[in-house]
Short mmCIF file of N, CA and C in Angstrom, two decimals:
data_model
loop_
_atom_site.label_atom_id
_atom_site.label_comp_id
_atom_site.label_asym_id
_atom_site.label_seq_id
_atom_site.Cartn_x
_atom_site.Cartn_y
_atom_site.Cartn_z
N UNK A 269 0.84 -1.18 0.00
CA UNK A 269 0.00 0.00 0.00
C UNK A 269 0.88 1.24 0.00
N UNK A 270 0.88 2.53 -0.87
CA UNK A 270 1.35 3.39 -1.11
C UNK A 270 0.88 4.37 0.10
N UNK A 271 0.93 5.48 0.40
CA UNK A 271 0.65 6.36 1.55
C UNK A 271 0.46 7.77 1.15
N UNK A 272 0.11 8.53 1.80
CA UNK A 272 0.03 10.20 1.26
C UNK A 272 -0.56 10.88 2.67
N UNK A 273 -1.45 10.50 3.60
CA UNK A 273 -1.52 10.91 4.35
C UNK A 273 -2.90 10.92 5.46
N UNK A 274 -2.22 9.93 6.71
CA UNK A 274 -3.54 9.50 7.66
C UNK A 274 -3.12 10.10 9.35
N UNK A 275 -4.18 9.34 10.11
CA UNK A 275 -3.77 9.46 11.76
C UNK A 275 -4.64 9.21 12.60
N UNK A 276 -4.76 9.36 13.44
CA UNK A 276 -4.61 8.35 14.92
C UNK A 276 -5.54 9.20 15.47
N UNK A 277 -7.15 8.78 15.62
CA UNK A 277 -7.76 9.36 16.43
C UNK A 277 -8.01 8.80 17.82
N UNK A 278 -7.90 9.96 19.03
CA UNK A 278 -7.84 8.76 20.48
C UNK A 278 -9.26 8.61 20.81
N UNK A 279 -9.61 7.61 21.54
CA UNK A 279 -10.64 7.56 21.74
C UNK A 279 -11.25 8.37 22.90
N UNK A 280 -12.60 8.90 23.14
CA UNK A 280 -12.74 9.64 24.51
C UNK A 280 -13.39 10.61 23.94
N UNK A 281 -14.13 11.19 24.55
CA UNK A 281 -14.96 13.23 24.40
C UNK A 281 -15.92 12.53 22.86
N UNK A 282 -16.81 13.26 23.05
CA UNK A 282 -17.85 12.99 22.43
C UNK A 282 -18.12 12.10 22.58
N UNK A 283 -19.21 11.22 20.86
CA UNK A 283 -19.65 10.50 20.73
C UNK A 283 -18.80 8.70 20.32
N UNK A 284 -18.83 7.87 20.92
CA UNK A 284 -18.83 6.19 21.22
C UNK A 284 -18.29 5.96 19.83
N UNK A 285 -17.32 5.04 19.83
CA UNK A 285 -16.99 4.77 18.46
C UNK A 285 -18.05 3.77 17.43
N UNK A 286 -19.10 3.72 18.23
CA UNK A 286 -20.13 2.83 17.39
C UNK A 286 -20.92 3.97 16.17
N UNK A 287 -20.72 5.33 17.15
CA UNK A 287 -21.12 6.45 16.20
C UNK A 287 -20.42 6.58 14.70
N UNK A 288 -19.31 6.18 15.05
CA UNK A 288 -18.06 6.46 13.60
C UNK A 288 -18.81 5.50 12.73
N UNK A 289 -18.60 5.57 11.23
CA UNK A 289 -18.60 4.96 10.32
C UNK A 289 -17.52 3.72 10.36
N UNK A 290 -17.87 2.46 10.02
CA UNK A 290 -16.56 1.55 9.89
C UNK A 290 -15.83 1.70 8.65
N UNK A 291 -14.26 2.03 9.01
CA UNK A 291 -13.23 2.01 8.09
C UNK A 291 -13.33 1.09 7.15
N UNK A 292 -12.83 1.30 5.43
CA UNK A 292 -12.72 0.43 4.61
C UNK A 292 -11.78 -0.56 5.18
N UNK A 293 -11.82 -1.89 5.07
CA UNK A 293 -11.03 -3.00 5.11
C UNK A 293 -9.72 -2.94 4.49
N UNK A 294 -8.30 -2.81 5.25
CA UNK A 294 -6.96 -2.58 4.64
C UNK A 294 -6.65 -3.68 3.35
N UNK A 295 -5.83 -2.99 2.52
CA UNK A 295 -5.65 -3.84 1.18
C UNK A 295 -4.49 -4.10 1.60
N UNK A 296 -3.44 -4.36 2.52
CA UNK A 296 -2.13 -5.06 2.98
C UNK A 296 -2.32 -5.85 4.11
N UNK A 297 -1.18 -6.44 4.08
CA UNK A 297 -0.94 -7.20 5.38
C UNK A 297 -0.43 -6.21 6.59
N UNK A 298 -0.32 -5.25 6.08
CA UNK A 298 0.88 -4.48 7.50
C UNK A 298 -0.32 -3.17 7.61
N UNK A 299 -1.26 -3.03 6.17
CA UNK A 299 -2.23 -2.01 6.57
C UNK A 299 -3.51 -2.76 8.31
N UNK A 300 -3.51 -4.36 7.55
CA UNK A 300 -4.18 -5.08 8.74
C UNK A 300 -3.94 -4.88 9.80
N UNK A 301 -2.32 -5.20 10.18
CA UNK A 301 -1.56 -5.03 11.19
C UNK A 301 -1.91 -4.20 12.04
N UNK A 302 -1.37 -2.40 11.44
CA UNK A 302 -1.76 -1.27 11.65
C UNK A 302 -3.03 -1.07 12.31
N UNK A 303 -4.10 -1.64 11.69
CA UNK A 303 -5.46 -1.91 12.43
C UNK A 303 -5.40 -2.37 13.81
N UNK A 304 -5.31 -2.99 13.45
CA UNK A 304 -5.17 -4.22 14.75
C UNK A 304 -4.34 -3.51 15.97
N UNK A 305 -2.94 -2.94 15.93
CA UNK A 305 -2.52 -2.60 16.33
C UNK A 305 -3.11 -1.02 17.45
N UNK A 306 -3.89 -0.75 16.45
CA UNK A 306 -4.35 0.60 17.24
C UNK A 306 -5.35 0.47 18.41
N UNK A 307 -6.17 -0.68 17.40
CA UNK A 307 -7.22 -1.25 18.40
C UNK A 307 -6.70 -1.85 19.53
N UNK A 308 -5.27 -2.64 19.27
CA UNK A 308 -5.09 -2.86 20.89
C UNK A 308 -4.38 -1.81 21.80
N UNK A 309 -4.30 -0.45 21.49
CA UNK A 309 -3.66 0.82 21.97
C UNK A 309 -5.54 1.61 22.57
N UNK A 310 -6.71 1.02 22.01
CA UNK A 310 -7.82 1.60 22.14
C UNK A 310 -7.54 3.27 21.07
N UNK A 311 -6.93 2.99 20.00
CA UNK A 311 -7.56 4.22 18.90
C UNK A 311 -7.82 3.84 17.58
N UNK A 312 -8.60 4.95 17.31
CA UNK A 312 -9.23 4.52 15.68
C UNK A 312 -8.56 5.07 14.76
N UNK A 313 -8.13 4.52 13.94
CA UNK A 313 -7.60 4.97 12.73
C UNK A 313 -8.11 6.02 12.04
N UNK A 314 -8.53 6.97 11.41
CA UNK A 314 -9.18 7.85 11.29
C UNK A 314 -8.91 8.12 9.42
N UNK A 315 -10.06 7.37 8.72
CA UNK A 315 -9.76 7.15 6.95
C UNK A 315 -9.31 8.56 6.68
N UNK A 316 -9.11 8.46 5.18
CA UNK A 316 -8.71 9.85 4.86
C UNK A 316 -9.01 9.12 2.84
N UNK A 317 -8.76 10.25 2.08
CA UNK A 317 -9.41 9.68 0.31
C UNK A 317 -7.44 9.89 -0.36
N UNK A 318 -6.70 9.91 1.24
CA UNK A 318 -5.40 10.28 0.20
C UNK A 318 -4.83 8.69 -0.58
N UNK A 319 -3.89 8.61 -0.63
CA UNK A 319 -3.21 7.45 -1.16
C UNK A 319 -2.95 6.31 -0.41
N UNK A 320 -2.80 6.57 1.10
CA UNK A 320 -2.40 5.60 2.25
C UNK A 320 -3.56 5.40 2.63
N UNK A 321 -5.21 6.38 2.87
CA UNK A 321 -6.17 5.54 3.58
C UNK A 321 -6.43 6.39 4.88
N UNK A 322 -5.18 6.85 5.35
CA UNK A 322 -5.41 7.03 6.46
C UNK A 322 -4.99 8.69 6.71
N UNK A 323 -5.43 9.64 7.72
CA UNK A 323 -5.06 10.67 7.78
C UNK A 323 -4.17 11.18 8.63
N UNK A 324 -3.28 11.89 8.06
CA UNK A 324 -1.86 11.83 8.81
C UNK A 324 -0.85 10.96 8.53
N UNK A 325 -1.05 10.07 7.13
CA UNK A 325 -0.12 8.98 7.37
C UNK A 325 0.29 9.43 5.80
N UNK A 326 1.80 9.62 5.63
CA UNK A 326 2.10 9.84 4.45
C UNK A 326 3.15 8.38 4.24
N UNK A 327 3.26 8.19 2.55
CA UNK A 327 4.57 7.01 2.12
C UNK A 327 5.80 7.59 1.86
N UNK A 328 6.84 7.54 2.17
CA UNK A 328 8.12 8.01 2.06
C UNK A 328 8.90 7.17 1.59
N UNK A 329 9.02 6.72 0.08
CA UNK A 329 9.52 5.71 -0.41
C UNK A 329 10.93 5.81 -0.18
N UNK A 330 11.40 7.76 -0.46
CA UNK A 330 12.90 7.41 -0.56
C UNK A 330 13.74 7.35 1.12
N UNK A 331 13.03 7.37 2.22
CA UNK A 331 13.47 6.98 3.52
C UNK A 331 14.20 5.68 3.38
N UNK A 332 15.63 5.62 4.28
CA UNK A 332 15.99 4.60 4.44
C UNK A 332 15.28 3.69 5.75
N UNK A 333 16.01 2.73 5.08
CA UNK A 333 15.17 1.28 6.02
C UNK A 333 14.02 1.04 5.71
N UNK A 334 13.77 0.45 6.46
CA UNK A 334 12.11 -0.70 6.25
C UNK A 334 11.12 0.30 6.16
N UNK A 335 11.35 1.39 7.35
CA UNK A 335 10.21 2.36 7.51
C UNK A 335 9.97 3.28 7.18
N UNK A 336 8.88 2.96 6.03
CA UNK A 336 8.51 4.15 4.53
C UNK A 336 7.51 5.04 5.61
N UNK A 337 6.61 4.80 6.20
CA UNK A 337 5.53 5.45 6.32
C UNK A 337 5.37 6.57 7.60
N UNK A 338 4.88 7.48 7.39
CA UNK A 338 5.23 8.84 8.49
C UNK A 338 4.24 9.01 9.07
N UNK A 339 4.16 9.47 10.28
CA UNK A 339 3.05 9.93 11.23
C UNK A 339 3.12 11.31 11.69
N UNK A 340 1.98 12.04 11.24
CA UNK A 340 2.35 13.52 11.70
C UNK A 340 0.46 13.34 11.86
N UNK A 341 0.51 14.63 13.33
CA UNK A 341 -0.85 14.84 13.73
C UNK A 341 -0.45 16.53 13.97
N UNK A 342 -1.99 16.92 13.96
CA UNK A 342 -1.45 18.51 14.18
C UNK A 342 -2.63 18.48 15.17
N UNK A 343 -1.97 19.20 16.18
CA UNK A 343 -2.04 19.50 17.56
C UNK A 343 -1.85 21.00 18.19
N UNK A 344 -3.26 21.74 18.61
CA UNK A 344 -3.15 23.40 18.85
C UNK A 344 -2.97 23.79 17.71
N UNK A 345 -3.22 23.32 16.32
CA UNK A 345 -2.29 23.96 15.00
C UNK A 345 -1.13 23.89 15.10
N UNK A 346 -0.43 23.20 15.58
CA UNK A 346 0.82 22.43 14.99
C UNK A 346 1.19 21.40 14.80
N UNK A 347 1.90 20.77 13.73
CA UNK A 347 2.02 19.42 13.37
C UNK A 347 3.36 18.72 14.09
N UNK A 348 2.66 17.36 14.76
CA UNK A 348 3.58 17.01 15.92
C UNK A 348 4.36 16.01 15.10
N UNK A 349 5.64 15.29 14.97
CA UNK A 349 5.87 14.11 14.26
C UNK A 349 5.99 12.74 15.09
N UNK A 350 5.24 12.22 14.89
CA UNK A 350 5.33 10.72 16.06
C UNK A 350 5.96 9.42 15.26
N UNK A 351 6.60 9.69 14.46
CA UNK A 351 7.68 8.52 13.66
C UNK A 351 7.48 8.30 12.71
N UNK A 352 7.83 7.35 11.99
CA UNK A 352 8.21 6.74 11.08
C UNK A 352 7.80 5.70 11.29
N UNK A 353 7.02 4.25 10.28
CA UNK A 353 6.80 2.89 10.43
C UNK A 353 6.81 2.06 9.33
N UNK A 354 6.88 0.60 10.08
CA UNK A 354 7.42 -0.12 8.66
C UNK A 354 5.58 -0.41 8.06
#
């Protein structure tokens, strides 16, 4: 799966995540992962119509190592960076 840009909504304040719409079903094994993964952190992935799916999550092909994919959330209006993943 290619990337462009997703993120990490926490759960809490407002409305129950039964309110949210359910996310499209990931087209990778590591997009699955990613799923899975949040859910056992208790957050929702939060879709997005970019290239990765997700918002806040961009692909960084030319990064070295395994870990193409970036995490940036913006916070007070500013964008925080919370890593890099494979």
């Amino acid at each position: 799966a290619a990337a462009d840009d997703a993120a990490l909504a926490g759960g809490g304040g407002g409305a129950g995540p039964s309110a949210l719409p359910a996310p499209p079903a990931p087209s990778s094994a590591a997009g699955a992962e990613a799923v899975r993964q949040a859910e056992r952190e208790g957050l929702t992935l939060a879709t997005s119509s970019n290239s990765t799916g997700y918002k806040g999550v961009s692909y960084c092909p030319k990064e070295r190592g395994s870990k193409k994919y970036k995490l940036e959330v913006s916070v007070g209006g500013k964008k925080v960076f919370l890593g890099y993943f494979a």
